[in-house]
JSON list of C-alpha atoms in Angstrom, two decimals:
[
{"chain": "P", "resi": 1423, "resn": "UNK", "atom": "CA", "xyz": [0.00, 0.00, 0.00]},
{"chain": "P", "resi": 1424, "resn": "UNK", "atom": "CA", "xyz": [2.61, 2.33, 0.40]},
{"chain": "P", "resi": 1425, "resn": "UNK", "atom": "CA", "xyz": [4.27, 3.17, -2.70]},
{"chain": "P", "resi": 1426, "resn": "UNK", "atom": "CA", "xyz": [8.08, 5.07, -2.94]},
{"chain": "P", "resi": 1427, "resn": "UNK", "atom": "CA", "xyz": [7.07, 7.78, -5.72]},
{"chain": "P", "resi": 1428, "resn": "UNK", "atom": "CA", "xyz": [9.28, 9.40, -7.95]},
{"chain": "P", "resi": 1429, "resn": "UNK", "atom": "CA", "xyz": [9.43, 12.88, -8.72]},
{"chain": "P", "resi": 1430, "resn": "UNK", "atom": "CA", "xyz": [7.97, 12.50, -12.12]},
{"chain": "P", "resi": 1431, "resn": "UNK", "atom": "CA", "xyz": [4.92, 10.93, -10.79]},
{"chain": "P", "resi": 1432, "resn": "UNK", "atom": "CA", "xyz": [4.57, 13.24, -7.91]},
{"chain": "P", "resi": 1433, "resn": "UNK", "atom": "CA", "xyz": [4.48, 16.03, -10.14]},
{"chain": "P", "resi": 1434, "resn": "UNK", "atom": "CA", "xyz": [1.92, 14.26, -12.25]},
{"chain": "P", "resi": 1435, "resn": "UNK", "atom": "CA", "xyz": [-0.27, 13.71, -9.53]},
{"chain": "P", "resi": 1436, "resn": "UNK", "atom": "CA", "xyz": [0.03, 17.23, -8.34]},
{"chain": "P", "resi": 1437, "resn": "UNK", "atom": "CA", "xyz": [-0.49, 18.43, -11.85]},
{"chain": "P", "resi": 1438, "resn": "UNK", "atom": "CA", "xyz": [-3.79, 16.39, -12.36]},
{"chain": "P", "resi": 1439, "resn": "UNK", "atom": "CA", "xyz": [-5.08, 17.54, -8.73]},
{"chain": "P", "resi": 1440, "resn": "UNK", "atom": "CA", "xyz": [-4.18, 20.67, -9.02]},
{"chain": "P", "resi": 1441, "resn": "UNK", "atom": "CA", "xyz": [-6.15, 21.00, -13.03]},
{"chain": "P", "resi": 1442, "resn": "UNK", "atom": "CA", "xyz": [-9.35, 19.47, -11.44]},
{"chain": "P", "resi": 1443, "resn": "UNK", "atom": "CA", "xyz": [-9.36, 21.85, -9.15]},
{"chain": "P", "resi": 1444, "resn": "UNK", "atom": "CA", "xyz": [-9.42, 24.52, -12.10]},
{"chain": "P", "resi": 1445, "resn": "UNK", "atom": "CA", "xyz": [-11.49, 22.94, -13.77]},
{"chain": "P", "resi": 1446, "resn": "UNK", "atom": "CA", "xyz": [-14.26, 23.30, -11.17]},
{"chain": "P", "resi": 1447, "resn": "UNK", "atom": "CA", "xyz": [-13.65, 26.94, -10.46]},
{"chain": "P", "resi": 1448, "resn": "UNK", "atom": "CA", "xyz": [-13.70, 27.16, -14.32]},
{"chain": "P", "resi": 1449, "resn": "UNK", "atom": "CA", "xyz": [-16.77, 25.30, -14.82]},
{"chain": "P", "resi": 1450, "resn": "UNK", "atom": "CA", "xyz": [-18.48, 27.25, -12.07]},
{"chain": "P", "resi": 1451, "resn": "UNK", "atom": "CA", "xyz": [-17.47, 30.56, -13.36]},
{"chain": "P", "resi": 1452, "resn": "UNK", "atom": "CA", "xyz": [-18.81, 29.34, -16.47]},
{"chain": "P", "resi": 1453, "resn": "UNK", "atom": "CA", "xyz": [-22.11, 28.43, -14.33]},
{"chain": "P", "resi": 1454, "resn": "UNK", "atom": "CA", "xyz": [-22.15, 32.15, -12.74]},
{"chain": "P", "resi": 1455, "resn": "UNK", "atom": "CA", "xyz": [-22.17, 30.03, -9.58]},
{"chain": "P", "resi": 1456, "resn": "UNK", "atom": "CA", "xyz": [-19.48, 32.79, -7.64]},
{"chain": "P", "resi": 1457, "resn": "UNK", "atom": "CA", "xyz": [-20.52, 31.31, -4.31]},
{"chain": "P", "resi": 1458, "resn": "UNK", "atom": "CA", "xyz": [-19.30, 28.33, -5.21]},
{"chain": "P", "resi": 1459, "resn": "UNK", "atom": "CA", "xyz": [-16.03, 29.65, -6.68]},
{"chain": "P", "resi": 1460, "resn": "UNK", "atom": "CA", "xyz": [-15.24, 31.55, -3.25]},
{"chain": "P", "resi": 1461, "resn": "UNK", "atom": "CA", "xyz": [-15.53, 27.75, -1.64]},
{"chain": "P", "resi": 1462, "resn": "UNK", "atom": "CA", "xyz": [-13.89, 26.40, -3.85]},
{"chain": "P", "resi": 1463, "resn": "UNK", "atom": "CA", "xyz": [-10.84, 28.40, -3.58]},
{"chain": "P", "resi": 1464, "resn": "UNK", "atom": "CA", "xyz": [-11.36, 28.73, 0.38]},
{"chain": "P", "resi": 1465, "resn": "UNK", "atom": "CA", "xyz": [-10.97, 24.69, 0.48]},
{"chain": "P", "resi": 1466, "resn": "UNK", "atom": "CA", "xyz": [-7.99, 25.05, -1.53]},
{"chain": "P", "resi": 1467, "resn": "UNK", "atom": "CA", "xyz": [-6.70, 27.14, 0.51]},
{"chain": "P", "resi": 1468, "resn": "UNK", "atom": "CA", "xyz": [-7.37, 25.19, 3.92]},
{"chain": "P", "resi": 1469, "resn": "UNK", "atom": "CA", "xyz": [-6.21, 22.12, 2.51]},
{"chain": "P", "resi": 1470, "resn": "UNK", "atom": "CA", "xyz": [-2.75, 23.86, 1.29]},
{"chain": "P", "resi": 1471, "resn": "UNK", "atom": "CA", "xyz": [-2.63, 25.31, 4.91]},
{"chain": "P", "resi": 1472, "resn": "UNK", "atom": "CA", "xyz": [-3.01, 21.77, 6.20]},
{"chain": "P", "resi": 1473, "resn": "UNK", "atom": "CA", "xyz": [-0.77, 20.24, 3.86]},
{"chain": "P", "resi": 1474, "resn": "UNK", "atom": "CA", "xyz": [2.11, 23.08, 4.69]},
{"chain": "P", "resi": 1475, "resn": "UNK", "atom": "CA", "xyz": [1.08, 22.53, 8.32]},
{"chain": "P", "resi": 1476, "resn": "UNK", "atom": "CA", "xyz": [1.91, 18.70, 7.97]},
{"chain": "P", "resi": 1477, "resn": "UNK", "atom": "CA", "xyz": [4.98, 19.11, 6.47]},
{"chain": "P", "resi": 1478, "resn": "UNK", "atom": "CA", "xyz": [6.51, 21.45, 9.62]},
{"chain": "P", "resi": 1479, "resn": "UNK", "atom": "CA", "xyz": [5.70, 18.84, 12.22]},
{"chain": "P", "resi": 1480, "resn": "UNK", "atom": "CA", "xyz": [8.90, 17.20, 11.02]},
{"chain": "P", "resi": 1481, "resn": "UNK", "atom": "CA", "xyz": [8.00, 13.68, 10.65]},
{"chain": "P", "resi": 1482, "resn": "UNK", "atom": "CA", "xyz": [8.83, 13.87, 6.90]},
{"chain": "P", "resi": 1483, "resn": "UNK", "atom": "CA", "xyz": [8.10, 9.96, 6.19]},
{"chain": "P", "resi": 1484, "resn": "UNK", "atom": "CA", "xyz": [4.56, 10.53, 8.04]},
{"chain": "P", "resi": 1485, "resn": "UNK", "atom": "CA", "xyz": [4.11, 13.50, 5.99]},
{"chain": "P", "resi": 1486, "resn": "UNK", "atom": "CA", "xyz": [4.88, 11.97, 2.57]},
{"chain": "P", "resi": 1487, "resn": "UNK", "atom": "CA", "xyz": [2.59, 9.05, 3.20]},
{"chain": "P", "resi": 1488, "resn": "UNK", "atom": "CA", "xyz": [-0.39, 11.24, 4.64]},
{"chain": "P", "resi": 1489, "resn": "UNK", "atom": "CA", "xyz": [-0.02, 13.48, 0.68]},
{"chain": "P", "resi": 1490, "resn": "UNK", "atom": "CA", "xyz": [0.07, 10.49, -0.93]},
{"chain": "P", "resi": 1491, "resn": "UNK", "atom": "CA", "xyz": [-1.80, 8.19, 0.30]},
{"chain": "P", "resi": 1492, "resn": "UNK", "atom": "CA", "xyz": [-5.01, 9.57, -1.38]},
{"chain": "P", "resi": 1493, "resn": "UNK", "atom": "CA", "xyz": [-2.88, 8.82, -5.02]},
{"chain": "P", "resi": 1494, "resn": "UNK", "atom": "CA", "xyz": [-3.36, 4.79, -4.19]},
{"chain": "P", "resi": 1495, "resn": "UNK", "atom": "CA", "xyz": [-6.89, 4.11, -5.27]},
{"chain": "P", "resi": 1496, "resn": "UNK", "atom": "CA", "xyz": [-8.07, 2.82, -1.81]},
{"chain": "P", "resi": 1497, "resn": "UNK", "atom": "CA", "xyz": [-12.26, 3.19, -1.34]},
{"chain": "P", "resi": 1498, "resn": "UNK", "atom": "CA", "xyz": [-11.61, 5.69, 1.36]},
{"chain": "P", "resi": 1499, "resn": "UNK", "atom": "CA", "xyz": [-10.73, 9.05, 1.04]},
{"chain": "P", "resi": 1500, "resn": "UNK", "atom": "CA", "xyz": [-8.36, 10.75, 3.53]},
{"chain": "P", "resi": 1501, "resn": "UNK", "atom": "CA", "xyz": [-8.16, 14.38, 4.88]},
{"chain": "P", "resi": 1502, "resn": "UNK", "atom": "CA", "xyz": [-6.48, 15.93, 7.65]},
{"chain": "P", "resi": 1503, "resn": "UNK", "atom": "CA", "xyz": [-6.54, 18.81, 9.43]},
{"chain": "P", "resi": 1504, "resn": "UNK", "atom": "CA", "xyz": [-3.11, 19.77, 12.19]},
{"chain": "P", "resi": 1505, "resn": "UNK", "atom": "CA", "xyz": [-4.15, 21.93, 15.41]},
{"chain": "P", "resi": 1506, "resn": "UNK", "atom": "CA", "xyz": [-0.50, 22.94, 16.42]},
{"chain": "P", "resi": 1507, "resn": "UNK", "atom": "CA", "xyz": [1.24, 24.80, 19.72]},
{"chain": "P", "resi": 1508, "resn": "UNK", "atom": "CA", "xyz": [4.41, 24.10, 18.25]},
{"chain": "P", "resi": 1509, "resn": "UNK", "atom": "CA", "xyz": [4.73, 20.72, 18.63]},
{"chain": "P", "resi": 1510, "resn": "UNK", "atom": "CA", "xyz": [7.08, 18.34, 16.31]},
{"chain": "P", "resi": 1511, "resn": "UNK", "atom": "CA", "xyz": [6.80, 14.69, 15.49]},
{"chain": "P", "resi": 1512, "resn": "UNK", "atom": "CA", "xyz": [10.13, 14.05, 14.88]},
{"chain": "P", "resi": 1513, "resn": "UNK", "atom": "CA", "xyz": [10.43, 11.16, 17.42]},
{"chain": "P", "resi": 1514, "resn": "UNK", "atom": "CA", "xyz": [7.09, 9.72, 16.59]},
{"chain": "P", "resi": 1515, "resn": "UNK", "atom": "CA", "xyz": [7.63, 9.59, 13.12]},
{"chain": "P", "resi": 1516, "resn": "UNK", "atom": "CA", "xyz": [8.89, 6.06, 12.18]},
{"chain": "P", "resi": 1517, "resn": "UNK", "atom": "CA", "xyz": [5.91, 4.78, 14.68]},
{"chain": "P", "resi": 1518, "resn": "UNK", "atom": "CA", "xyz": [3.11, 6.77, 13.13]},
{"chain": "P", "resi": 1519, "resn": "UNK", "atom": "CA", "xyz": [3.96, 6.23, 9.40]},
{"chain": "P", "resi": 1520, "resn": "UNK", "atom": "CA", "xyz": [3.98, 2.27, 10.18]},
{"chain": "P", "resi": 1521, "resn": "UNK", "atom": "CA", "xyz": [0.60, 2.66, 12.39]},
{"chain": "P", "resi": 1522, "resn": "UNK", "atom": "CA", "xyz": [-1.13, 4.32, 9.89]},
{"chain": "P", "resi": 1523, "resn": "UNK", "atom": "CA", "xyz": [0.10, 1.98, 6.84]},
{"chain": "P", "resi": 1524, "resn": "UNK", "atom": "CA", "xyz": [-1.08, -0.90, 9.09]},
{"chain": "P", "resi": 1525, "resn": "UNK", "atom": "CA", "xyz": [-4.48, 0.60, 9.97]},
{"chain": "P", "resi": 1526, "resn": "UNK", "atom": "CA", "xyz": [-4.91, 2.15, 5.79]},
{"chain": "P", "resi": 1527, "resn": "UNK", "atom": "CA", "xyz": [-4.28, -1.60, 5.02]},
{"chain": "P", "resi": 1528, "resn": "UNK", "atom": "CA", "xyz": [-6.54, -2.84, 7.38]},
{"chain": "P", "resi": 1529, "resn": "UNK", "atom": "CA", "xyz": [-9.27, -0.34, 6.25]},
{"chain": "P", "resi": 1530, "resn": "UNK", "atom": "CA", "xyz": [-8.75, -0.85, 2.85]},
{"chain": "P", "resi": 1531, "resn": "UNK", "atom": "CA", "xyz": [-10.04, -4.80, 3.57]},
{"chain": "P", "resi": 1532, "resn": "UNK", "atom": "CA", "xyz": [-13.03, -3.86, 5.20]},
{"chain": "P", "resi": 1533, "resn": "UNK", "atom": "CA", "xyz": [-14.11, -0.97, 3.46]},
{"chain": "P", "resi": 1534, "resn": "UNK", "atom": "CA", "xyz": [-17.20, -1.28, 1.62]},
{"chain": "P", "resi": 1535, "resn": "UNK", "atom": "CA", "xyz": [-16.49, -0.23, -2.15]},
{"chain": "P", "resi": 1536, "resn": "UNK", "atom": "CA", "xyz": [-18.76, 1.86, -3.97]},
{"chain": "P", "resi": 1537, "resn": "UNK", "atom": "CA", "xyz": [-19.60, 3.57, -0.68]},
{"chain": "P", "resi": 1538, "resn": "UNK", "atom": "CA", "xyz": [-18.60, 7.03, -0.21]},
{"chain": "P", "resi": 1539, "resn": "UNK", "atom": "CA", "xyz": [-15.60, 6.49, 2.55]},
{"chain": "P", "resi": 1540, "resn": "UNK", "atom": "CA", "xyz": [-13.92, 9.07, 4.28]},
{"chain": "P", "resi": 1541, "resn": "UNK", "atom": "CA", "xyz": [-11.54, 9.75, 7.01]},
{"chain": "P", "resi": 1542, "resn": "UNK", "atom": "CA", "xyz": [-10.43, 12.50, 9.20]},
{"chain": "P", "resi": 1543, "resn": "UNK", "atom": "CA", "xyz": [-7.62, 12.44, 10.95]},
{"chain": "P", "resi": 1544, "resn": "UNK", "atom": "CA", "xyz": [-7.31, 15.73, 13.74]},
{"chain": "P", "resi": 1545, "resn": "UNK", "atom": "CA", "xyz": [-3.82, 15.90, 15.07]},
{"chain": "P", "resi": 1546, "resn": "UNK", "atom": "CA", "xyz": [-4.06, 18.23, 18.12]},
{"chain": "P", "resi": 1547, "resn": "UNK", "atom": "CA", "xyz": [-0.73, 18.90, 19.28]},
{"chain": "P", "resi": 1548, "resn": "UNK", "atom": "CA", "xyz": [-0.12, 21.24, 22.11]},
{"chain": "P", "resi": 1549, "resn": "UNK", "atom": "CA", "xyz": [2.86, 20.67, 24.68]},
{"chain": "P", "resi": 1550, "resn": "UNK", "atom": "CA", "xyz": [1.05, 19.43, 27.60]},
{"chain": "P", "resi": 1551, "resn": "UNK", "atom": "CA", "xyz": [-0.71, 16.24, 25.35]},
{"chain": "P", "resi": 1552, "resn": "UNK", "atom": "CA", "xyz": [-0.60, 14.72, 21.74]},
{"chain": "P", "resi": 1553, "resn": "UNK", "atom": "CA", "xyz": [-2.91, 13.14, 19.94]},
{"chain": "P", "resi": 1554, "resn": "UNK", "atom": "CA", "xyz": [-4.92, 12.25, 16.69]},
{"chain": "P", "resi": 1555, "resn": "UNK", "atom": "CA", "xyz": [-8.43, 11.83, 16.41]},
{"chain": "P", "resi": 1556, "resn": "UNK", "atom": "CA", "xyz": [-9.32, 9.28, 13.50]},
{"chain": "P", "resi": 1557, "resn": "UNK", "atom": "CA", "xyz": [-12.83, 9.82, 12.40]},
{"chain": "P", "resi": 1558, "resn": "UNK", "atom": "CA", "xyz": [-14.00, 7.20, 9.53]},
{"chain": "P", "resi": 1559, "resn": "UNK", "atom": "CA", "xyz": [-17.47, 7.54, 7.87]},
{"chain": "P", "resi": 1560, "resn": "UNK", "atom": "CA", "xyz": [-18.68, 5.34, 5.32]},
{"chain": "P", "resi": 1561, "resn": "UNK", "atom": "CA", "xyz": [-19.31, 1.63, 5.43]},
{"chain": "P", "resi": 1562, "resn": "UNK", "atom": "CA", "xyz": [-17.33, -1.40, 6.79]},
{"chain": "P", "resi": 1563, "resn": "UNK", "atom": "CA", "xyz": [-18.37, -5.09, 6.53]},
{"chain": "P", "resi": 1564, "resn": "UNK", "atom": "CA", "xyz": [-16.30, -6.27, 9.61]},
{"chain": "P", "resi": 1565, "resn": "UNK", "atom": "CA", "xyz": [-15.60, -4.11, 12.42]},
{"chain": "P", "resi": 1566, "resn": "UNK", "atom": "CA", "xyz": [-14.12, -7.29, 14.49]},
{"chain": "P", "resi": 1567, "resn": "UNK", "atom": "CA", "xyz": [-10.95, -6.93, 12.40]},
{"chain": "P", "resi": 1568, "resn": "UNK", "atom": "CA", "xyz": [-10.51, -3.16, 13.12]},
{"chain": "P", "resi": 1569, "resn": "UNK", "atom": "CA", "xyz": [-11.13, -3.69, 16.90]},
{"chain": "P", "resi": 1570, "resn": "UNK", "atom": "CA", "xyz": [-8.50, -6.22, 16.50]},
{"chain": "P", "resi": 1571, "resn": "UNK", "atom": "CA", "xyz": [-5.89, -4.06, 14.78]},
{"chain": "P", "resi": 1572, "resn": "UNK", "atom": "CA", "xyz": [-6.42, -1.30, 17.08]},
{"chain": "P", "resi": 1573, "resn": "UNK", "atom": "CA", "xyz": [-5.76, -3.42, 20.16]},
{"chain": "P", "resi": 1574, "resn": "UNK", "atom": "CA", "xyz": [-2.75, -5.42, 18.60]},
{"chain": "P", "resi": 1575, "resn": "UNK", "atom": "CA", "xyz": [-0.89, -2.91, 16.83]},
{"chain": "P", "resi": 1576, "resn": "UNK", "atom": "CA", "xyz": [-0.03, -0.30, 19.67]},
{"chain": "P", "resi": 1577, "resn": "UNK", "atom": "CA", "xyz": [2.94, 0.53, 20.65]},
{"chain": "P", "resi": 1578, "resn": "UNK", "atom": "CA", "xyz": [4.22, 1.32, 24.09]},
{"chain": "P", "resi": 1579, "resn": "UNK", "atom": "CA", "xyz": [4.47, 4.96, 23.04]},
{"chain": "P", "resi": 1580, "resn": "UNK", "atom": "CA", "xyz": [0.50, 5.09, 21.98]},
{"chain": "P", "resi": 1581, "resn": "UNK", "atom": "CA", "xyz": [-3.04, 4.43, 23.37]},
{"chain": "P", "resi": 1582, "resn": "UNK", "atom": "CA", "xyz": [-6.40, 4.55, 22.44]},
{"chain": "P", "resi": 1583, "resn": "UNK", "atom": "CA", "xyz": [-9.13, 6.22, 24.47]},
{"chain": "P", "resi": 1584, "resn": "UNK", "atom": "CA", "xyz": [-12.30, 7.15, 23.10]},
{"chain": "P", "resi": 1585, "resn": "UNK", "atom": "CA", "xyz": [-12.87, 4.60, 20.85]},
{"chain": "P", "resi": 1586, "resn": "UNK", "atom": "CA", "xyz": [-16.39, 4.20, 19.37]},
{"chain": "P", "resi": 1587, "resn": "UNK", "atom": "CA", "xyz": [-16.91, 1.35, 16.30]},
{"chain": "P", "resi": 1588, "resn": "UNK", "atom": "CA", "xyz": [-20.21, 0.78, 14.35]},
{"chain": "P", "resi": 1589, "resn": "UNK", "atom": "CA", "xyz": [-20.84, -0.32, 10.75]},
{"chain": "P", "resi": 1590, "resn": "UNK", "atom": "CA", "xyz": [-21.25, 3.49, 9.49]},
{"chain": "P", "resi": 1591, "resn": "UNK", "atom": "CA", "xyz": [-19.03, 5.27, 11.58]},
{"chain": "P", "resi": 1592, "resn": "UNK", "atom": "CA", "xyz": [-15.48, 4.88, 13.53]},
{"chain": "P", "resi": 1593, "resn": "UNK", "atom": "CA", "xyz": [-14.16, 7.04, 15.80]},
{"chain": "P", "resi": 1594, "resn": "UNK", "atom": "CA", "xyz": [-11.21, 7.00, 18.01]},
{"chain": "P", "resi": 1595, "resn": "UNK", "atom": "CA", "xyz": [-8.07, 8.98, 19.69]},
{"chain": "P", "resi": 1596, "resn": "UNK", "atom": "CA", "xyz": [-4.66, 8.36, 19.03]},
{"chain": "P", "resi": 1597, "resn": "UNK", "atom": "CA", "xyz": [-3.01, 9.63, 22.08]},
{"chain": "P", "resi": 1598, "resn": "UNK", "atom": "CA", "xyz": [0.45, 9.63, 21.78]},
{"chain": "P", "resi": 1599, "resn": "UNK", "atom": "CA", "xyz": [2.77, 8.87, 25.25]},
{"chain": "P", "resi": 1600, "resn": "UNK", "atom": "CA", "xyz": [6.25, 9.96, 26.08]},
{"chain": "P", "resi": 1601, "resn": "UNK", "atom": "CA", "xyz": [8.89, 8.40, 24.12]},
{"chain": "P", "resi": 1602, "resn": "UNK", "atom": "CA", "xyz": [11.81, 7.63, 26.51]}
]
């Protein structure tokens, strides 16, 4: 699931996101639909903001799998969003990247297809606590196998609180402990 890209095909894949996004703001000023121009552009911009405020946390390997990831055709669709005191990654980053490939995978075998699938993940970093919330909508055919992940594949440097699983909806923190 997680491919090494090369710079030609990141630049393709930027190229191609980056022209559909034109595309609607071109269509829509063809439409006279301005509204929907100005949100448009204002999700472009918080997405760029997000994207910019990923790659500062300095977990570079987490970062290039979180822009990517979207380029893999899984039936889920991830966004992100970074909440930020200052915070870096750095010593998390190994640990997250393989967490998150593990639970993508995992996801990617339960996820229902033709079902609009989409995740959130909310880092909220401020000095005093850490953590990610992971919030899946869409459809799953076996939550057992999630449940199973998320108890199995923690480290001693994570926990899970707040976890919540249905059929339709999965919610959870990612709290992230101390790395001594």
């Amino acid at each position: 699931m997680k491919k090494n890209w090369d710079t030609i095909e990141l630049l393709r894949h930027c190229r191609h996101d980056w022209l559909n996004q034109l595309q609607l703001i071109k269509g829509n000023l063809a439409l006279n639909n301005v509204e929907k121009v100005h949100a448009i552009i204002e999700d472009i911009v918080q997405r760029t903001s997000n994207e910019s405020n990923l790659s500062n946390l300095h977990a570079n390997k987490l970062a290039s799998y979180l822009l990517t990831v979207n380029w893999e055709g899984n039936p889920f669709v991830v966004d992100f969003e970074i909440t930020n005191s200052g915070v870096q990654l750095s010593k998390y980053d190994e640990m997250l990247t393989k967490w998150f490939t593990q639970f993508f995978l995992t996801l990617k075998d339960v996820a229902c297809e033709g079902v609009e699938n989409h995740i959130m993940l909310s880092f909220q970093l401020y000095k005093e606590e850490q953590s990610i919330v992971v919030d899946f909508s869409g459809k799953v055919n076996d939550t057992s196998s999630i449940e199973k992940m998320l108890h199995n594949q923690l480290g001693s440097n994570m926990s899970i609180k707040d976890i919540s699983i249905h059929e339709e909806e999965l919610v959870f923190t990612l709290r992230l402990n101390e790395v001594k």
